[in-house]
PDB file of C-alpha atoms in Angstrom:
ATOM      1  CA  MET A  21    -104.610 -61.588-105.128  1.00 43.00           C
ATOM      2  CA  ASP A  22    -101.281 -61.234-106.692  1.00 47.00           C
ATOM      3  CA  ASN A  23     -98.504 -61.118-104.155  1.00 48.00           C
ATOM      4  CA  SER A  24     -95.818 -61.376-106.619  1.00 45.00           C
ATOM      5  CA  ARG A  25     -95.261 -57.744-107.248  1.00 51.00           C
ATOM      6  CA  ASP A  26     -91.789 -56.439-106.449  1.00 58.00           C
ATOM      7  CA  LEU A  27     -91.066 -54.616-103.212  1.00 62.00           C
ATOM      8  CA  ASN A  28     -88.609 -51.735-103.359  1.00 74.00           C
ATOM      9  CA  MET A  29     -86.460 -52.748-100.413  1.00 80.00           C
ATOM     10  CA  ASP A  30     -83.915 -50.108-101.102  1.00 82.00           C
ATOM     11  CA  CYS A  31     -86.435 -47.374-100.550  1.00 85.00           C
ATOM     12  CA  VAL A  32     -87.670 -48.978 -97.372  1.00 83.00           C
ATOM     13  CA  VAL A  33     -84.152 -49.388 -96.070  1.00 86.00           C
ATOM     14  CA  ALA A  34     -83.268 -45.828 -97.020  1.00 86.00           C
ATOM     15  CA  GLU A  35     -86.365 -44.509 -95.312  1.00 86.00           C
ATOM     16  CA  ILE A  36     -85.669 -46.484 -92.144  1.00 88.00           C
ATOM     17  CA  LYS A  37     -82.055 -45.419 -92.247  1.00 85.00           C
ATOM     18  CA  ALA A  38     -83.112 -41.811 -92.607  1.00 88.00           C
ATOM     19  CA  GLN A  39     -85.399 -42.163 -89.609  1.00 88.00           C
ATOM     20  CA  TYR A  40     -82.662 -43.726 -87.502  1.00 87.00           C
ATOM     21  CA  ASP A  41     -80.214 -41.087 -88.664  1.00 88.00           C
ATOM     22  CA  ASP A  42     -82.675 -38.380 -87.633  1.00 88.00           C
ATOM     23  CA  ILE A  43     -83.224 -40.054 -84.293  1.00 91.00           C
ATOM     24  CA  ALA A  44     -79.456 -40.443 -83.784  1.00 89.00           C
ATOM     25  CA  THR A  45     -78.871 -36.823 -84.776  1.00 89.00           C
ATOM     26  CA  ARG A  46     -81.503 -35.596 -82.330  1.00 89.00           C
ATOM     27  CA  SER A  47     -80.167 -37.877 -79.628  1.00 89.00           C
ATOM     28  CA  ARG A  48     -76.607 -36.728 -80.274  1.00 88.00           C
ATOM     29  CA  ALA A  49     -77.689 -33.080 -80.178  1.00 90.00           C
ATOM     30  CA  GLU A  50     -79.643 -33.625 -76.997  1.00 90.00           C
ATOM     31  CA  GLY A  51     -76.701 -35.509 -75.453  1.00 88.00           C
ATOM     32  CA  GLU A  52     -74.236 -32.833 -76.475  1.00 89.00           C
ATOM     33  CA  SER A  53     -76.563 -30.131 -75.138  1.00 90.00           C
ATOM     34  CA  TRP A  54     -77.018 -32.018 -71.855  1.00 91.00           C
ATOM     35  CA  TYR A  55     -73.271 -32.614 -71.674  1.00 89.00           C
ATOM     36  CA  ARG A  56     -72.547 -28.935 -72.281  1.00 90.00           C
ATOM     37  CA  ILE A  57     -75.108 -27.958 -69.660  1.00 92.00           C
ATOM     38  CA  ARG A  58     -73.687 -30.447 -67.178  1.00 90.00           C
ATOM     39  CA  CYS A  59     -70.178 -29.244 -67.961  1.00 90.00           C
ATOM     40  CA  GLU A  60     -71.204 -25.658 -67.384  1.00 91.00           C
ATOM     41  CA  GLU A  61     -72.905 -26.654 -64.171  1.00 91.00           C
ATOM     42  CA  MET A  62     -69.823 -28.657 -63.103  1.00 91.00           C
ATOM     43  CA  LYS A  63     -67.580 -25.729 -63.968  1.00 91.00           C
ATOM     44  CA  ALA A  64     -69.791 -23.335 -61.970  1.00 92.00           C
ATOM     45  CA  THR A  65     -69.862 -25.789 -59.097  1.00 92.00           C
ATOM     46  CA  VAL A  66     -66.076 -26.180 -59.240  1.00 92.00           C
ATOM     47  CA  ILE A  67     -65.619 -22.391 -59.316  1.00 93.00           C
ATOM     48  CA  ARG A  68     -68.088 -21.985 -56.478  1.00 91.00           C
ATOM     49  CA  HIS A  69     -66.462 -24.720 -54.399  1.00 91.00           C
ATOM     50  CA  GLY A  70     -63.047 -23.339 -55.240  1.00 91.00           C
ATOM     51  CA  GLU A  71     -64.070 -19.916 -53.993  1.00 91.00           C
ATOM     52  CA  THR A  72     -65.568 -21.490 -50.904  1.00 93.00           C
ATOM     53  CA  LEU A  73     -62.394 -23.501 -50.383  1.00 92.00           C
ATOM     54  CA  ARG A  74     -60.276 -20.369 -50.800  1.00 92.00           C
ATOM     55  CA  ARG A  75     -62.370 -18.489 -48.275  1.00 93.00           C
ATOM     56  CA  THR A  76     -62.236 -21.486 -45.942  1.00 94.00           C
ATOM     57  CA  LYS A  77     -58.446 -21.637 -46.256  1.00 93.00           C
ATOM     58  CA  GLU A  78     -58.230 -17.909 -45.527  1.00 94.00           C
ATOM     59  CA  GLU A  79     -60.462 -18.376 -42.498  1.00 94.00           C
ATOM     60  CA  ILE A  80     -58.355 -21.322 -41.364  1.00 95.00           C
ATOM     61  CA  ASN A  81     -55.169 -19.280 -41.792  1.00 95.00           C
ATOM     62  CA  GLU A  82     -56.730 -16.403 -39.877  1.00 94.00           C
ATOM     63  CA  LEU A  83     -57.819 -18.797 -37.135  1.00 95.00           C
ATOM     64  CA  ASN A  84     -54.313 -20.289 -37.024  1.00 95.00           C
ATOM     65  CA  ARG A  85     -52.801 -16.822 -36.677  1.00 94.00           C
ATOM     66  CA  MET A  86     -55.343 -15.998 -33.969  1.00 95.00           C
ATOM     67  CA  ILE A  87     -54.554 -19.273 -32.196  1.00 95.00           C
ATOM     68  CA  GLN A  88     -50.832 -18.515 -32.320  1.00 94.00           C
ATOM     69  CA  ARG A  89     -51.430 -14.995 -30.995  1.00 94.00           C
ATOM     70  CA  LEU A  90     -53.697 -16.266 -28.237  1.00 95.00           C
ATOM     71  CA  THR A  91     -51.184 -18.989 -27.392  1.00 94.00           C
ATOM     72  CA  ALA A  92     -48.438 -16.385 -27.096  1.00 94.00           C
ATOM     73  CA  GLU A  93     -50.693 -14.219 -24.932  1.00 94.00           C
ATOM     74  CA  VAL A  94     -51.525 -17.222 -22.747  1.00 95.00           C
ATOM     75  CA  GLU A  95     -47.838 -18.044 -22.327  1.00 94.00           C
ATOM     76  CA  ASN A  96     -47.098 -14.405 -21.504  1.00 94.00           C
ATOM     77  CA  ALA A  97     -49.970 -14.368 -19.002  1.00 95.00           C
ATOM     78  CA  LYS A  98     -48.632 -17.581 -17.445  1.00 94.00           C
ATOM     79  CA  CYS A  99     -45.166 -16.041 -17.113  1.00 94.00           C
ATOM     80  CA  GLN A 100     -46.625 -12.882 -15.575  1.00 94.00           C
ATOM     81  CA  ASN A 101     -48.764 -14.993 -13.251  1.00 94.00           C
ATOM     82  CA  SER A 102     -45.693 -16.967 -12.149  1.00 93.00           C
ATOM     83  CA  LYS A 103     -43.762 -13.741 -11.553  1.00 94.00           C
ATOM     84  CA  LEU A 104     -46.672 -12.238  -9.626  1.00 94.00           C
ATOM     85  CA  GLU A 105     -47.036 -15.382  -7.513  1.00 94.00           C
ATOM     86  CA  ALA A 106     -43.300 -15.318  -6.758  1.00 94.00           C
ATOM     87  CA  ALA A 107     -43.520 -11.608  -5.889  1.00 94.00           C
ATOM     88  CA  VAL A 108     -46.551 -12.237  -3.671  1.00 94.00           C
ATOM     89  CA  THR A 109     -44.757 -15.105  -1.915  1.00 93.00           C
ATOM     90  CA  GLN A 110     -41.662 -12.966  -1.417  1.00 93.00           C
ATOM     91  CA  SER A 111     -43.778 -10.064  -0.163  1.00 92.00           C
ATOM     92  CA  GLU A 112     -45.581 -12.370   2.262  1.00 92.00           C
ATOM     93  CA  GLN A 113     -42.260 -13.715   3.544  1.00 92.00           C
ATOM     94  CA  GLN A 114     -40.850 -10.192   3.880  1.00 92.00           C
ATOM     95  CA  GLY A 115     -44.050  -9.045   5.585  1.00 91.00           C
ATOM     96  CA  GLU A 116     -43.942 -11.964   8.015  1.00 91.00           C
ATOM     97  CA  SER A 117     -40.265 -11.300   8.725  1.00 91.00           C
ATOM     98  CA  ALA A 118     -40.903  -7.576   9.210  1.00 92.00           C
ATOM     99  CA  LEU A 119     -43.903  -8.357  11.425  1.00 91.00           C
ATOM    100  CA  SER A 120     -41.826 -10.789  13.495  1.00 91.00           C
ATOM    101  CA  ASP A 121     -39.032  -8.210  13.851  1.00 92.00           C
ATOM    102  CA  ALA A 122     -41.577  -5.548  14.794  1.00 93.00           C
ATOM    103  CA  ARG A 123     -43.093  -7.858  17.401  1.00 92.00           C
ATOM    104  CA  CYS A 124     -39.640  -8.627  18.827  1.00 93.00           C
ATOM    105  CA  LYS A 125     -38.782  -4.932  18.922  1.00 93.00           C
ATOM    106  CA  LEU A 126     -42.166  -4.181  20.492  1.00 94.00           C
ATOM    107  CA  ALA A 127     -41.549  -6.832  23.153  1.00 93.00           C
ATOM    108  CA  GLU A 128     -38.068  -5.402  23.788  1.00 93.00           C
ATOM    109  CA  LEU A 129     -39.451  -1.870  23.990  1.00 94.00           C
ATOM    110  CA  GLU A 130     -42.221  -2.981  26.318  1.00 93.00           C
ATOM    111  CA  GLY A 131     -39.640  -4.750  28.507  1.00 93.00           C
ATOM    112  CA  ALA A 132     -37.418  -1.684  28.460  1.00 94.00           C
ATOM    113  CA  LEU A 133     -40.420   0.521  29.251  1.00 94.00           C
ATOM    114  CA  GLN A 134     -41.427  -1.735  32.142  1.00 93.00           C
ATOM    115  CA  LYS A 135     -37.863  -1.748  33.438  1.00 93.00           C
ATOM    116  CA  ALA A 136     -37.692   2.035  33.057  1.00 94.00           C
ATOM    117  CA  LYS A 137     -40.963   2.338  34.984  1.00 93.00           C
ATOM    118  CA  GLN A 138     -39.600   0.084  37.722  1.00 94.00           C
ATOM    119  CA  ASP A 139     -36.333   2.026  37.813  1.00 94.00           C
ATOM    120  CA  MET A 140     -38.277   5.284  37.896  1.00 93.00           C
ATOM    121  CA  ALA A 141     -40.402   3.978  40.749  1.00 94.00           C
ATOM    122  CA  CYS A 142     -37.268   2.915  42.644  1.00 94.00           C
ATOM    123  CA  LEU A 143     -35.637   6.269  41.979  1.00 94.00           C
ATOM    124  CA  LEU A 144     -38.759   8.109  43.084  1.00 94.00           C
ATOM    125  CA  LYS A 145     -38.878   5.995  46.227  1.00 93.00           C
ATOM    126  CA  GLU A 146     -35.196   6.652  46.924  1.00 93.00           C
ATOM    127  CA  TYR A 147     -35.676  10.322  46.149  1.00 94.00           C
ATOM    128  CA  GLN A 148     -38.609  10.446  48.548  1.00 93.00           C
ATOM    129  CA  GLU A 149     -36.552   8.716  51.210  1.00 93.00           C
ATOM    130  CA  VAL A 150     -33.654  11.107  50.620  1.00 94.00           C
ATOM    131  CA  MET A 151     -35.984  14.083  50.762  1.00 94.00           C
ATOM    132  CA  ASN A 152     -37.519  12.756  53.972  1.00 93.00           C
ATOM    133  CA  SER A 153     -34.032  12.245  55.425  1.00 93.00           C
ATOM    134  CA  LYS A 154     -33.018  15.715  54.290  1.00 92.00           C
ATOM    135  CA  LEU A 155     -36.129  17.205  55.836  1.00 93.00           C
ATOM    136  CA  GLY A 156     -35.437  15.369  59.101  1.00 91.00           C
ATOM    137  CA  LEU A 157     -31.807  16.472  59.055  1.00 93.00           C
ATOM    138  CA  ASP A 158     -32.800  20.054  58.293  1.00 93.00           C
ATOM    139  CA  ILE A 159     -35.211  19.969  61.232  1.00 93.00           C
ATOM    140  CA  GLU A 160     -32.553  18.466  63.517  1.00 91.00           C
ATOM    141  CA  ILE A 161     -29.921  20.946  62.328  1.00 92.00           C
ATOM    142  CA  ALA A 162     -32.297  23.868  62.882  1.00 91.00           C
ATOM    143  CA  THR A 163     -33.197  22.478  66.316  1.00 91.00           C
ATOM    144  CA  TYR A 164     -29.546  21.949  67.270  1.00 90.00           C
ATOM    145  CA  ARG A 165     -28.660  25.405  66.006  1.00 89.00           C
ATOM    146  CA  ARG A 166     -31.387  27.033  68.086  1.00 89.00           C
ATOM    147  CA  LEU A 167     -30.399  24.972  71.137  1.00 89.00           C
ATOM    148  CA  LEU A 168     -26.710  25.751  70.703  1.00 88.00           C
ATOM    149  CA  GLU A 169     -27.389  29.428  70.185  1.00 87.00           C
ATOM    150  CA  GLY A 170     -29.590  29.537  73.284  1.00 85.00           C
ATOM    151  CA  GLU A 171     -27.059  27.554  75.346  1.00 85.00           C
ATOM    152  CA  GLU A 172     -24.231  29.717  74.082  1.00 84.00           C
ATOM    153  CA  GLN A 173     -26.070  32.780  75.217  1.00 85.00           C
ATOM    154  CA  ARG A 174     -26.634  31.182  78.612  1.00 84.00           C
ATOM    155  CA  LEU A 175     -23.012  30.051  78.885  1.00 84.00           C
ATOM    156  CA  CYS A 176     -21.718  33.457  77.902  1.00 84.00           C
ATOM    157  CA  GLU A 177     -22.864  34.663  81.300  1.00 74.00           C
ATOM    158  CA  GLY A 178     -20.434  32.261  83.086  1.00 64.00           C
ATOM    159  CA  ILE A 179     -16.605  32.263  83.332  1.00 45.00           C
ATOM    160  CA  GLY A 180     -14.140  29.804  81.814  1.00 45.00           C
ATOM    161  CA  ALA A 181     -14.371  27.136  79.193  1.00 44.00           C
ATOM    162  CA  VAL A 182     -17.079  24.555  79.091  1.00 47.00           C
ATOM    163  CA  ASN A 183     -17.291  21.252  77.262  1.00 48.00           C
ATOM    164  CA  VAL A 184     -20.064  20.832  74.681  1.00 47.00           C
ATOM    165  CA  CYS A 185     -21.245  17.308  73.869  1.00 47.00           C
ATOM    166  CA  VAL A 186     -23.688  16.987  70.921  1.00 45.00           C
ATOM    167  CA  SER A 187     -25.412  13.699  70.224  1.00 45.00           C
ATOM    168  CA  SER A 188     -27.605  12.793  67.247  1.00 44.00           C
ATOM    169  CA  SER A 189     -29.679   9.763  66.381  1.00 44.00           C
ATOM    170  CA  ARG A 190     -27.921   9.590  62.997  1.00 43.00           C
ATOM    171  CA  GLY A 191     -24.297  10.193  64.013  1.00 42.00           C
ATOM    172  CA  GLY A 192     -21.756  10.042  66.796  1.00 42.00           C
ATOM    173  CA  VAL A 193     -20.978  12.403  69.613  1.00 40.00           C
ATOM    174  CA  VAL A 194     -18.688  15.409  69.387  1.00 42.00           C
ATOM    175  CA  CYS A 195     -17.136  16.537  72.623  1.00 42.00           C
ATOM    176  CA  GLY A 196     -15.005  19.643  72.821  1.00 44.00           C
ATOM    177  CA  ASP A 197     -14.082  22.797  74.723  1.00 43.00           C
ATOM    178  CA  LEU A 198     -16.149  25.872  74.076  1.00 41.00           C
ATOM    179  CA  CYS A 199     -14.268  29.118  74.730  1.00 39.00           C
ATOM    180  CA  VAL A 200     -16.508  31.713  76.286  1.00 38.00           C
ATOM    181  CA  SER A 201     -14.187  34.667  75.837  1.00 37.00           C
ATOM    182  CA  GLY A 202     -13.314  33.711  72.251  1.00 39.00           C
ATOM    183  CA  SER A 203      -9.518  33.527  72.961  1.00 38.00           C
ATOM    184  CA  ARG A 204      -9.349  29.715  72.362  1.00 40.00           C
ATOM    185  CA  PRO A 205     -10.838  27.793  69.458  1.00 39.00           C
ATOM    186  CA  VAL A 206     -13.252  24.969  70.030  1.00 40.00           C
ATOM    187  CA  THR A 207     -11.454  21.622  70.148  1.00 39.00           C
ATOM    188  CA  GLY A 208     -12.998  18.232  70.478  1.00 40.00           C
ATOM    189  CA  SER A 209     -12.963  14.566  69.613  1.00 39.00           C
ATOM    190  CA  ALA A 210     -15.507  12.364  67.865  1.00 38.00           C
ATOM    191  CA  CYS A 211     -17.118   9.558  69.741  1.00 41.00           C
ATOM    192  CA  SER A 212     -18.201   6.549  67.686  1.00 39.00           C
ATOM    193  CA  ALA A 213     -20.846   5.360  70.161  1.00 42.00           C
ATOM    194  CA  PRO A 214     -24.463   5.684  69.031  1.00 41.00           C
ATOM    195  CA  CYS A 215     -26.370   8.477  70.716  1.00 42.00           C
ATOM    196  CA  SER A 216     -29.885   8.667  72.052  1.00 41.00           C
ATOM    197  CA  GLY A 217     -30.920  11.771  70.101  1.00 41.00           C
ATOM    198  CA  ASN A 218     -30.366  14.224  73.019  1.00 42.00           C
ATOM    199  CA  LEU A 219     -28.288  17.346  72.988  1.00 40.00           C
ATOM    200  CA  ALA A 220     -26.016  17.722  76.029  1.00 40.00           C
ATOM    201  CA  VAL A 221     -23.889  20.671  76.962  1.00 40.00           C
ATOM    202  CA  SER A 222     -21.802  19.814  80.012  1.00 40.00           C
ATOM    203  CA  THR A 223     -18.757  20.889  81.957  1.00 40.00           C
ATOM    204  CA  GLY A 224     -18.020  17.395  83.201  1.00 40.00           C
ATOM    205  CA  MET A 225     -18.838  13.968  81.749  1.00 39.00           C
ATOM    206  CA  CYS A 226     -20.259  13.507  78.207  1.00 40.00           C
ATOM    207  CA  ALA A 227     -23.422  11.527  78.750  1.00 39.00           C
ATOM    208  CA  PRO A 228     -23.336   9.146  75.745  1.00 39.00           C
ATOM    209  CA  CYS A 229     -19.657   8.230  75.677  1.00 40.00           C
ATOM    210  CA  GLY A 230     -18.624   8.701  79.292  1.00 42.00           C
ATOM    211  CA  GLN A 231     -15.459  10.659  78.470  1.00 42.00           C
ATOM    212  CA  GLY A 232     -14.157  13.284  80.866  1.00 41.00           C
ATOM    213  CA  CYS A 233     -14.511  16.695  79.313  1.00 40.00           C
ATOM    214  CA  GLY A 234     -12.876  18.936  81.968  1.00 40.00           C
ATOM    215  CA  SER A 235     -15.285  21.170  83.866  1.00 39.00           C
ATOM    216  CA  GLY A 236     -17.877  20.423  86.482  1.00 39.00           C
ATOM    217  CA  ARG A 237     -21.112  22.062  85.321  1.00 40.00           C
ATOM    218  CA  SER A 238     -23.544  20.264  83.006  1.00 40.00           C
ATOM    219  CA  VAL A 239     -26.646  21.333  81.112  1.00 40.00           C
ATOM    220  CA  ARG A 240     -28.757  18.655  79.368  1.00 42.00           C
ATOM    221  CA  PHE A 241     -31.690  18.973  76.923  1.00 41.00           C
ATOM    222  CA  ALA A 242     -33.947  16.041  76.249  1.00 39.00           C
TER     223      ALA A 242
END
């Protein structure tokens, strides 16, 4: 076999070069296409993330504004709470002071009422005693008046002046001259000696005080 024939290396090299050029062209086209696709995807991702970031920033800003508003409301509520606590404390102190004053006034009024009741009881007791004394005196006066009127009528039958001596358990003795004819007024003197409660009309000696009264006839009522 004859191996000495000439090989056309230029054609082989050109053919191989053409193949590699075709492969390189296809690879470059595929790489550029993949790059463009990746760039488009990256751009879409960047736009999407940018929009998400923008919305997130807006939400963060809104949350910051809400936090500031809530913080201001909390501070305002704290101030109002402090004011209300101070007002409640002041009201409690005023209420306790008013209650203490009311209790003191109530105690004073109760003391005054008790004293007034005691004074009223004493006054009623004194009034009762005075009324009893008045009733006794009225009875004695009425008795003495009836006795004197009866004795005067009896003495009017006699002649001359007689001495009348009146004694009372609450006073002294009055001795004096009783004029029967009415020409002389009744004169007498007060005796400071205590009397036994009898009424004596006499013309001689006054029984309680022992003074001489002038005449000699005596009438005594027990």
